[in-house]
Amino acid sequence: MTFGKIILRNKCVVLGSPTTGKTALTQLFHSDGTQYAKTYAMTLHCDTSLKPITIPDTQFTVDLYIHDIGCSDLFAQDWVKYTEGATSYMIVYDVTNADSFKDVGKWMEIVSRGAQGVLVANKTDQTSRRVVSTAQGEELASRFGLGYFECSAATNTDVEAPFYYLASTFHQAFMDACQIFERGV
Amino acid sequence: MPAQENLALASAGAKISMATSWHLVHKAENTIDSNNKTFWVTTGLFPHELILTLPQVVTVRKIIITSMKVARWTVESSVAEKPQLFEPFTEQDVEDADQSIQTVTLLSSNPETLARHLRLIIAKGHAPFTSVHKVIVYGDPVSSAG
């Protein structure tokens, strides 16, 4: 058989304080920029969506099973259940909301160790209201060993980049794992 | 007592009826090709499973599996003509062997277990991806008086 895509499956959980734009980012990415919720509706429990991402110049597709988790304290007892088995995660904060930035450490405690993560600074279009700088974001990301990304769901700017990064990192992890399996004795 | 013979060999008529992941090179059939170097790779998330179909119904004495990064095996068996109507065979946790191969021996809780099909389920992994290098099944055919 010479045809066919090799499909890698990656469960990605999206965490971060309420109203930081997790659902807007997820829906915008999932719909290729066509769906943006104009009114706020709190995510209840967990919304899931599947997004296949083709890795350029390979025969691999990463199926990203995105779990957009309701991060209101109402659902705190279920967070461990929703994040179980995740192979990647995205922690979102709002650059106009210092508290959401302070909470990043709290979300780090929930994610499974060994998974790949990114820190996403959202709402960068709000330049005059911004209170968390790029340098602060980068510093925190490097302290936690996360990739750092800035974006704006409202203006659909750079929303895909963190998802592509997670897919690409997962593909690389698979290639590395295969090398270890080939050497195994 | 006949000499122990691996029944899970493609050359002896065994086949893989189903696998939950596909890779061009590291395919499921590599687990029954009598080559230790080749392997089947799982491609993310758990559970993953293989259904191994033997040429005939046998009394399964034991199953030996070599793998990497598997954390838990759950095995079911079936005597049906088609791979369906599975019943529990055994479950076993497997310790991480880091970058070495794990060798696991699985015995049925009931020594008289008959099987035509074995469903080998990787319930959990120690890493996002796991490999299965070889599946060996020892047992005695029941259909012919041998």
mmCIF file of C-alpha atoms in Angstrom:
data_model
loop_
_atom_site.group_PDB
_atom_site.id
_atom_site.type_symbol
_atom_site.label_atom_id
_atom_site.label_comp_id
_atom_site.label_asym_id
_atom_site.label_seq_id
_atom_site.Cartn_x
_atom_site.Cartn_y
_atom_site.Cartn_z
ATOM 1 C CA MET A 1 0.000 0.000 0.000
ATOM 2 C CA THR A 2 1.440 3.336 -0.977
ATOM 3 C CA PHE A 3 -1.596 5.567 -0.488
ATOM 4 C CA GLY A 4 -2.977 7.082 2.619
ATOM 5 C CA LYS A 5 -2.329 9.548 5.319
ATOM 6 C CA ILE A 6 -0.895 8.488 8.629
ATOM 7 C CA ILE A 7 -3.156 9.965 11.276
ATOM 8 C CA LEU A 8 -1.782 10.924 14.674
ATOM 9 C CA ARG A 9 -4.310 11.598 17.447
ATOM 10 C CA ASN A 10 -3.672 14.384 19.912
ATOM 11 C CA LYS A 11 -5.992 15.426 22.736
ATOM 12 C CA CYS A 12 -5.510 19.147 23.335
ATOM 13 C CA VAL A 13 -7.076 20.814 26.373
ATOM 14 C CA VAL A 14 -7.676 24.568 26.402
ATOM 15 C CA LEU A 15 -7.501 26.132 29.869
ATOM 16 C CA GLY A 16 -7.371 29.635 31.311
ATOM 17 C CA SER A 17 -9.427 31.983 33.435
ATOM 18 C CA PRO A 18 -13.030 32.675 32.383
ATOM 19 C CA THR A 19 -13.591 35.289 29.632
ATOM 20 C CA THR A 20 -10.041 35.129 28.297
ATOM 21 C CA GLY A 21 -11.336 33.980 24.901
ATOM 22 C CA LYS A 22 -10.713 30.233 24.926
ATOM 23 C CA THR A 23 -13.954 29.464 23.084
ATOM 24 C CA ALA A 24 -13.474 32.313 20.593
ATOM 25 C CA LEU A 25 -9.969 31.030 19.730
ATOM 26 C CA THR A 26 -11.115 27.438 19.472
ATOM 27 C CA GLN A 27 -14.164 28.187 17.330
ATOM 28 C CA LEU A 28 -12.287 30.577 15.079
ATOM 29 C CA PHE A 29 -9.529 28.040 14.501
ATOM 30 C CA HIS A 30 -11.933 25.152 14.034
ATOM 31 C CA SER A 31 -14.018 27.090 11.467
ATOM 32 C CA ASP A 32 -10.979 28.464 9.571
ATOM 33 C CA GLY A 33 -11.830 31.994 10.661
ATOM 34 C CA THR A 34 -15.518 32.018 9.782
ATOM 35 C CA GLN A 35 -17.159 31.581 13.209
ATOM 36 C CA TYR A 36 -16.745 34.242 15.824
ATOM 37 C CA ALA A 37 -19.274 34.452 18.660
ATOM 38 C CA LYS A 38 -20.457 38.036 18.987
ATOM 39 C CA THR A 39 -22.058 37.521 22.370
ATOM 40 C CA TYR A 40 -20.628 35.835 25.436
ATOM 41 C CA ALA A 41 -21.920 32.468 26.529
ATOM 42 C CA MET A 42 -20.064 30.736 29.337
ATOM 43 C CA THR A 43 -18.782 27.303 28.309
ATOM 44 C CA LEU A 44 -20.548 24.635 30.350
ATOM 45 C CA HIS A 45 -18.373 21.668 31.309
ATOM 46 C CA CYS A 46 -16.412 20.969 28.112
ATOM 47 C CA ASP A 47 -16.904 21.519 24.358
ATOM 48 C CA THR A 48 -15.047 19.204 22.029
ATOM 49 C CA SER A 49 -14.147 19.650 18.393
ATOM 50 C CA LEU A 50 -11.942 17.771 15.958
ATOM 51 C CA LYS A 51 -9.548 19.592 13.649
ATOM 52 C CA PRO A 52 -7.285 17.694 11.240
ATOM 53 C CA ILE A 53 -3.987 19.475 10.606
ATOM 54 C CA THR A 54 -1.803 18.404 7.700
ATOM 55 C CA ILE A 55 1.914 18.468 8.423
ATOM 56 C CA PRO A 56 3.486 20.034 5.304
ATOM 57 C CA ASP A 57 5.757 17.885 3.119
ATOM 58 C CA THR A 58 4.906 14.684 4.996
ATOM 59 C CA GLN A 59 2.170 12.082 4.797
ATOM 60 C CA PHE A 60 1.104 12.881 8.358
ATOM 61 C CA THR A 61 -2.102 14.480 9.570
ATOM 62 C CA VAL A 62 -2.500 15.348 13.230
ATOM 63 C CA ASP A 63 -6.102 15.050 14.375
ATOM 64 C CA LEU A 64 -6.398 17.602 17.141
ATOM 65 C CA TYR A 65 -9.193 16.652 19.562
ATOM 66 C CA ILE A 66 -9.681 20.076 21.089
ATOM 67 C CA HIS A 67 -11.296 20.126 24.544
ATOM 68 C CA ASP A 68 -12.412 23.666 25.310
ATOM 69 C CA ILE A 69 -12.949 23.421 29.056
ATOM 70 C CA GLY A 70 -15.403 25.520 31.042
ATOM 71 C CA CYS A 71 -13.055 27.136 33.538
ATOM 72 C CA SER A 72 -15.659 28.703 35.790
ATOM 73 C CA ASP A 73 -15.213 27.421 39.362
ATOM 74 C CA LEU A 74 -18.617 25.806 38.932
ATOM 75 C CA PHE A 75 -16.889 22.982 37.054
ATOM 76 C CA ALA A 76 -13.692 22.761 39.133
ATOM 77 C CA GLN A 77 -14.505 19.252 40.321
ATOM 78 C CA ASP A 78 -14.546 18.003 36.727
ATOM 79 C CA TRP A 79 -11.306 19.561 35.437
ATOM 80 C CA VAL A 80 -9.174 16.540 36.254
ATOM 81 C CA LYS A 81 -11.611 14.287 34.408
ATOM 82 C CA TYR A 82 -11.662 16.505 31.289
ATOM 83 C CA THR A 83 -7.884 16.852 31.139
ATOM 84 C CA GLU A 84 -7.120 13.158 31.695
ATOM 85 C CA GLY A 85 -4.986 11.628 28.971
ATOM 86 C CA ALA A 86 -4.315 14.964 27.276
ATOM 87 C CA THR A 87 -1.183 14.968 25.119
ATOM 88 C CA SER A 88 -1.085 18.744 24.693
ATOM 89 C CA TYR A 89 -2.541 21.835 26.284
ATOM 90 C CA MET A 90 -3.030 25.530 25.724
ATOM 91 C CA ILE A 91 -3.245 28.024 28.570
ATOM 92 C CA VAL A 92 -4.914 31.280 27.541
ATOM 93 C CA TYR A 93 -4.794 34.623 29.326
ATOM 94 C CA ASP A 94 -6.167 38.059 28.475
ATOM 95 C CA VAL A 95 -3.495 40.789 28.102
ATOM 96 C CA THR A 96 -5.963 43.375 29.496
ATOM 97 C CA ASN A 97 -6.603 41.294 32.631
ATOM 98 C CA ALA A 98 -3.686 40.952 35.078
ATOM 99 C CA ASP A 99 -5.552 38.403 37.202
ATOM 100 C CA SER A 100 -5.890 36.023 34.266
ATOM 101 C CA PHE A 101 -2.088 36.209 33.867
ATOM 102 C CA LYS A 102 -1.541 35.527 37.589
ATOM 103 C CA ASP A 103 -3.776 32.448 37.308
ATOM 104 C CA VAL A 104 -1.563 30.725 34.714
ATOM 105 C CA GLY A 105 0.289 28.866 37.486
ATOM 106 C CA LYS A 106 -2.993 27.475 38.787
ATOM 107 C CA TRP A 107 -3.845 25.981 35.360
ATOM 108 C CA MET A 108 -0.355 24.516 35.078
ATOM 109 C CA GLU A 109 -1.128 22.404 38.144
ATOM 110 C CA ILE A 110 -4.071 20.769 36.385
ATOM 111 C CA VAL A 111 -2.377 19.676 33.168
ATOM 112 C CA SER A 112 -0.744 16.267 32.922
ATOM 113 C CA ARG A 113 3.022 16.184 33.159
ATOM 114 C CA GLY A 114 4.827 15.225 30.004
ATOM 115 C CA ALA A 115 2.278 16.849 27.708
ATOM 116 C CA GLN A 116 3.361 19.641 25.357
ATOM 117 C CA GLY A 117 2.042 23.103 26.175
ATOM 118 C CA VAL A 118 1.703 26.634 24.865
ATOM 119 C CA LEU A 119 0.928 29.895 26.614
ATOM 120 C CA VAL A 120 -1.373 32.125 24.570
ATOM 121 C CA ALA A 121 -1.752 35.881 25.163
ATOM 122 C CA ASN A 122 -5.125 36.840 23.699
ATOM 123 C CA LYS A 123 -6.828 40.196 22.961
ATOM 124 C CA THR A 124 -3.636 41.887 21.685
ATOM 125 C CA ASP A 125 -5.827 44.202 19.554
ATOM 126 C CA GLN A 126 -6.691 46.068 22.794
ATOM 127 C CA THR A 127 -3.396 47.987 22.788
ATOM 128 C CA SER A 128 -4.510 50.886 25.020
ATOM 129 C CA ARG A 129 -5.980 48.599 27.693
ATOM 130 C CA ARG A 130 -3.071 46.141 27.691
ATOM 131 C CA VAL A 131 -1.520 45.526 31.136
ATOM 132 C CA VAL A 132 0.595 42.397 30.527
ATOM 133 C CA SER A 133 3.591 42.975 28.271
ATOM 134 C CA THR A 134 5.168 40.658 25.736
ATOM 135 C CA ALA A 135 8.303 40.421 27.898
ATOM 136 C CA GLN A 136 6.274 39.311 30.942
ATOM 137 C CA GLY A 137 4.478 36.692 28.862
ATOM 138 C CA GLU A 138 7.670 35.339 27.331
ATOM 139 C CA GLU A 139 9.360 35.187 30.719
ATOM 140 C CA LEU A 140 6.535 33.178 32.274
ATOM 141 C CA ALA A 141 6.326 30.838 29.277
ATOM 142 C CA SER A 142 10.023 30.055 29.419
ATOM 143 C CA ARG A 143 9.833 29.473 33.184
ATOM 144 C CA PHE A 144 7.149 26.802 32.598
ATOM 145 C CA GLY A 145 8.817 25.449 29.452
ATOM 146 C CA LEU A 146 5.946 26.488 27.192
ATOM 147 C CA GLY A 147 5.840 27.919 23.675
ATOM 148 C CA TYR A 148 4.656 31.560 23.745
ATOM 149 C CA PHE A 149 2.136 33.026 21.294
ATOM 150 C CA GLU A 150 0.216 36.302 21.009
ATOM 151 C CA CYS A 151 -3.022 36.585 19.129
ATOM 152 C CA SER A 152 -6.350 38.328 18.814
ATOM 153 C CA ALA A 153 -9.483 36.334 18.215
ATOM 154 C CA ALA A 154 -11.481 39.576 17.681
ATOM 155 C CA THR A 155 -9.397 40.565 14.652
ATOM 156 C CA ASN A 156 -8.538 36.957 13.693
ATOM 157 C CA THR A 157 -4.816 37.611 14.012
ATOM 158 C CA ASP A 158 -2.357 34.724 14.473
ATOM 159 C CA VAL A 159 -5.006 32.415 15.912
ATOM 160 C CA GLU A 160 -3.743 29.319 14.057
ATOM 161 C CA ALA A 161 -0.100 29.565 15.117
ATOM 162 C CA PRO A 162 -0.303 27.956 18.586
ATOM 163 C CA PHE A 163 -2.452 25.067 17.284
ATOM 164 C CA TYR A 164 -0.041 24.444 14.383
ATOM 165 C CA TYR A 165 2.845 24.524 16.826
ATOM 166 C CA LEU A 166 1.206 21.844 19.003
ATOM 167 C CA ALA A 167 0.464 19.666 15.956
ATOM 168 C CA SER A 168 4.006 20.013 14.667
ATOM 169 C CA THR A 169 5.550 19.271 18.082
ATOM 170 C CA PHE A 170 3.352 16.170 18.376
ATOM 171 C CA HIS A 171 4.465 14.947 14.956
ATOM 172 C CA GLN A 172 8.101 15.432 15.977
ATOM 173 C CA ALA A 173 7.467 13.493 19.214
ATOM 174 C CA PHE A 174 6.045 10.631 17.137
ATOM 175 C CA MET A 175 9.105 10.556 14.864
ATOM 176 C CA ASP A 176 11.361 10.533 17.941
ATOM 177 C CA ALA A 177 9.325 7.704 19.526
ATOM 178 C CA CYS A 178 9.636 5.588 16.363
ATOM 179 C CA GLN A 179 13.419 5.977 16.458
ATOM 180 C CA ILE A 180 13.460 4.755 20.066
ATOM 181 C CA PHE A 181 11.215 1.793 19.144
ATOM 182 C CA GLU A 182 13.581 0.887 16.290
ATOM 183 C CA ARG A 183 16.526 0.827 18.681
ATOM 184 C CA GLY A 184 14.669 -1.034 21.425
ATOM 185 C CA VAL A 185 16.231 -4.227 22.739
ATOM 186 C CA MET B 1 3.128 -32.880 25.534
ATOM 187 C CA PRO B 2 3.829 -31.392 22.068
ATOM 188 C CA ALA B 3 6.719 -28.979 21.555
ATOM 189 C CA GLN B 4 5.744 -25.370 22.099
ATOM 190 C CA GLU B 5 4.868 -23.784 18.816
ATOM 191 C CA ASN B 6 3.941 -20.156 18.292
ATOM 192 C CA LEU B 7 0.449 -20.131 16.803
ATOM 193 C CA ALA B 8 0.460 -16.377 16.152
ATOM 194 C CA LEU B 9 2.483 -16.412 12.957
ATOM 195 C CA ALA B 10 1.292 -15.165 9.600
ATOM 196 C CA SER B 11 3.194 -18.083 8.052
ATOM 197 C CA ALA B 12 1.057 -20.468 10.157
ATOM 198 C CA GLY B 13 -2.195 -18.853 8.992
ATOM 199 C CA ALA B 14 -2.729 -16.293 11.748
ATOM 200 C CA LYS B 15 -3.843 -12.817 10.725
ATOM 201 C CA ILE B 16 -4.651 -9.395 12.108
ATOM 202 C CA SER B 17 -8.387 -8.815 11.646
ATOM 203 C CA MET B 18 -8.403 -5.276 12.976
ATOM 204 C CA ALA B 19 -6.033 -2.625 14.288
ATOM 205 C CA THR B 20 -6.893 0.844 15.571
ATOM 206 C CA SER B 21 -3.963 2.618 13.964
ATOM 207 C CA TRP B 22 -2.228 2.460 10.649
ATOM 208 C CA HIS B 23 1.303 3.284 9.608
ATOM 209 C CA LEU B 24 2.844 2.629 6.211
ATOM 210 C CA VAL B 25 5.927 0.907 7.632
ATOM 211 C CA HIS B 26 5.073 0.064 11.245
ATOM 212 C CA LYS B 27 1.927 -1.897 10.481
ATOM 213 C CA ALA B 28 -0.028 -4.297 12.662
ATOM 214 C CA GLU B 29 1.074 -7.359 10.658
ATOM 215 C CA ASN B 30 4.609 -6.759 11.971
ATOM 216 C CA THR B 31 3.514 -8.307 15.268
ATOM 217 C CA ILE B 32 3.081 -11.749 13.668
ATOM 218 C CA ASP B 33 5.897 -11.730 11.084
ATOM 219 C CA SER B 34 8.429 -13.669 13.245
ATOM 220 C CA ASN B 35 10.823 -10.701 13.079
ATOM 221 C CA ASN B 36 11.677 -9.088 16.442
ATOM 222 C CA LYS B 37 12.945 -5.896 14.833
ATOM 223 C CA THR B 38 9.704 -4.877 13.121
ATOM 224 C CA PHE B 39 6.830 -3.459 15.159
ATOM 225 C CA TRP B 40 3.354 -1.957 15.115
ATOM 226 C CA VAL B 41 3.118 1.588 16.402
ATOM 227 C CA THR B 42 0.096 3.234 18.007
ATOM 228 C CA THR B 43 -0.474 6.757 16.778
ATOM 229 C CA GLY B 44 -1.830 8.594 19.791
ATOM 230 C CA LEU B 45 -4.494 8.432 22.518
ATOM 231 C CA PHE B 46 -5.723 5.284 24.260
ATOM 232 C CA PRO B 47 -7.115 2.696 24.157
ATOM 233 C CA HIS B 48 -5.645 1.055 21.075
ATOM 234 C CA GLU B 49 -6.300 -2.522 20.064
ATOM 235 C CA LEU B 50 -5.364 -5.372 17.763
ATOM 236 C CA ILE B 51 -7.571 -8.334 16.942
ATOM 237 C CA LEU B 52 -5.491 -11.419 16.260
ATOM 238 C CA THR B 53 -7.287 -14.221 14.450
ATOM 239 C CA LEU B 54 -5.863 -17.728 14.680
ATOM 240 C CA PRO B 55 -6.392 -20.339 11.942
ATOM 241 C CA GLN B 56 -8.483 -22.482 14.288
ATOM 242 C CA VAL B 57 -9.899 -22.633 17.806
ATOM 243 C CA VAL B 58 -7.222 -23.390 20.394
ATOM 244 C CA THR B 59 -6.914 -23.804 24.153
ATOM 245 C CA VAL B 60 -4.723 -20.838 25.002
ATOM 246 C CA ARG B 61 -1.918 -21.729 27.403
ATOM 247 C CA LYS B 62 -0.215 -18.357 27.379
ATOM 248 C CA ILE B 63 0.369 -15.190 25.407
ATOM 249 C CA ILE B 64 3.750 -13.470 25.380
ATOM 250 C CA ILE B 65 3.960 -9.920 24.063
ATOM 251 C CA THR B 66 7.020 -7.745 23.545
ATOM 252 C CA SER B 67 6.296 -4.032 23.507
ATOM 253 C CA MET B 68 7.506 -0.585 24.513
ATOM 254 C CA LYS B 69 5.749 2.016 26.672
ATOM 255 C CA VAL B 70 2.589 -0.049 27.257
ATOM 256 C CA ALA B 71 1.133 0.562 30.740
ATOM 257 C CA ARG B 72 -1.802 -1.848 30.755
ATOM 258 C CA TRP B 73 -2.985 -4.797 28.683
ATOM 259 C CA THR B 74 -6.594 -5.890 28.631
ATOM 260 C CA VAL B 75 -7.199 -9.087 26.680
ATOM 261 C CA GLU B 76 -10.470 -10.598 25.501
ATOM 262 C CA SER B 77 -11.111 -13.816 23.632
ATOM 263 C CA SER B 78 -13.750 -15.188 21.309
ATOM 264 C CA VAL B 79 -14.518 -18.581 19.781
ATOM 265 C CA ALA B 80 -16.976 -17.220 17.209
ATOM 266 C CA GLU B 81 -16.318 -17.652 13.505
ATOM 267 C CA LYS B 82 -16.094 -13.876 13.072
ATOM 268 C CA PRO B 83 -14.296 -11.579 15.512
ATOM 269 C CA GLN B 84 -17.209 -10.781 17.774
ATOM 270 C CA LEU B 85 -18.793 -11.878 21.100
ATOM 271 C CA PHE B 86 -15.591 -11.310 23.046
ATOM 272 C CA GLU B 87 -15.270 -12.317 26.691
ATOM 273 C CA PRO B 88 -12.717 -11.176 29.288
ATOM 274 C CA PHE B 89 -9.458 -13.144 29.167
ATOM 275 C CA THR B 90 -7.119 -11.235 31.487
ATOM 276 C CA GLU B 91 -5.830 -7.806 32.493
ATOM 277 C CA GLN B 92 -2.310 -6.829 33.477
ATOM 278 C CA ASP B 93 -0.409 -3.661 34.389
ATOM 279 C CA VAL B 94 3.036 -3.319 32.829
ATOM 280 C CA GLU B 95 5.935 -1.386 34.315
ATOM 281 C CA ASP B 96 7.786 1.152 32.231
ATOM 282 C CA ALA B 97 11.074 -0.246 30.913
ATOM 283 C CA ASP B 98 12.265 3.197 29.776
ATOM 284 C CA GLN B 99 13.948 2.671 26.382
ATOM 285 C CA SER B 100 13.967 -1.118 26.611
ATOM 286 C CA ILE B 101 11.492 -3.684 25.428
ATOM 287 C CA GLN B 102 8.869 -4.979 27.852
ATOM 288 C CA THR B 103 8.163 -8.692 27.808
ATOM 289 C CA VAL B 104 4.802 -9.626 29.265
ATOM 290 C CA THR B 105 3.344 -13.070 29.810
ATOM 291 C CA LEU B 106 -0.445 -13.142 29.922
ATOM 292 C CA LEU B 107 -2.303 -16.118 31.338
ATOM 293 C CA SER B 108 -6.037 -16.597 31.367
ATOM 294 C CA SER B 109 -7.772 -16.654 34.729
ATOM 295 C CA ASN B 110 -9.416 -19.821 33.401
ATOM 296 C CA PRO B 111 -6.829 -22.336 32.112
ATOM 297 C CA GLU B 112 -9.417 -23.956 29.837
ATOM 298 C CA THR B 113 -10.032 -20.777 27.810
ATOM 299 C CA LEU B 114 -10.691 -21.463 24.149
ATOM 300 C CA ALA B 115 -10.046 -18.821 21.544
ATOM 301 C CA ARG B 116 -10.162 -18.259 17.827
ATOM 302 C CA HIS B 117 -9.748 -14.498 18.152
ATOM 303 C CA LEU B 118 -7.760 -12.530 20.710
ATOM 304 C CA ARG B 119 -8.447 -8.864 21.233
ATOM 305 C CA LEU B 120 -5.303 -7.240 22.634
ATOM 306 C CA ILE B 121 -6.156 -3.850 24.075
ATOM 307 C CA ILE B 122 -3.562 -1.292 25.166
ATOM 308 C CA ALA B 123 -5.667 0.450 27.797
ATOM 309 C CA LYS B 124 -2.973 2.899 28.884
ATOM 310 C CA GLY B 125 0.541 3.914 27.905
ATOM 311 C CA HIS B 126 3.593 5.274 29.711
ATOM 312 C CA ALA B 127 4.055 7.691 26.784
ATOM 313 C CA PRO B 128 1.797 9.113 24.038
ATOM 314 C CA PHE B 129 2.982 6.401 21.627
ATOM 315 C CA THR B 130 3.573 2.691 22.157
ATOM 316 C CA SER B 131 4.978 -0.152 20.065
ATOM 317 C CA VAL B 132 4.175 -3.857 19.878
ATOM 318 C CA HIS B 133 7.007 -5.910 18.455
ATOM 319 C CA LYS B 134 5.857 -9.495 18.711
ATOM 320 C CA VAL B 135 2.832 -11.460 19.845
ATOM 321 C CA ILE B 136 3.389 -15.124 20.663
ATOM 322 C CA VAL B 137 0.512 -17.473 21.459
ATOM 323 C CA TYR B 138 1.082 -20.956 22.873
ATOM 324 C CA GLY B 139 -1.818 -23.337 22.941
ATOM 325 C CA ASP B 140 -3.308 -26.573 21.732
ATOM 326 C CA PRO B 141 -5.657 -26.924 18.782
ATOM 327 C CA VAL B 142 -9.005 -28.388 19.796
ATOM 328 C CA SER B 143 -10.738 -29.041 16.491
ATOM 329 C CA SER B 144 -8.464 -31.854 15.331
ATOM 330 C CA ALA B 145 -7.355 -34.671 17.574
ATOM 331 C CA GLY B 146 -3.606 -34.173 17.580
#
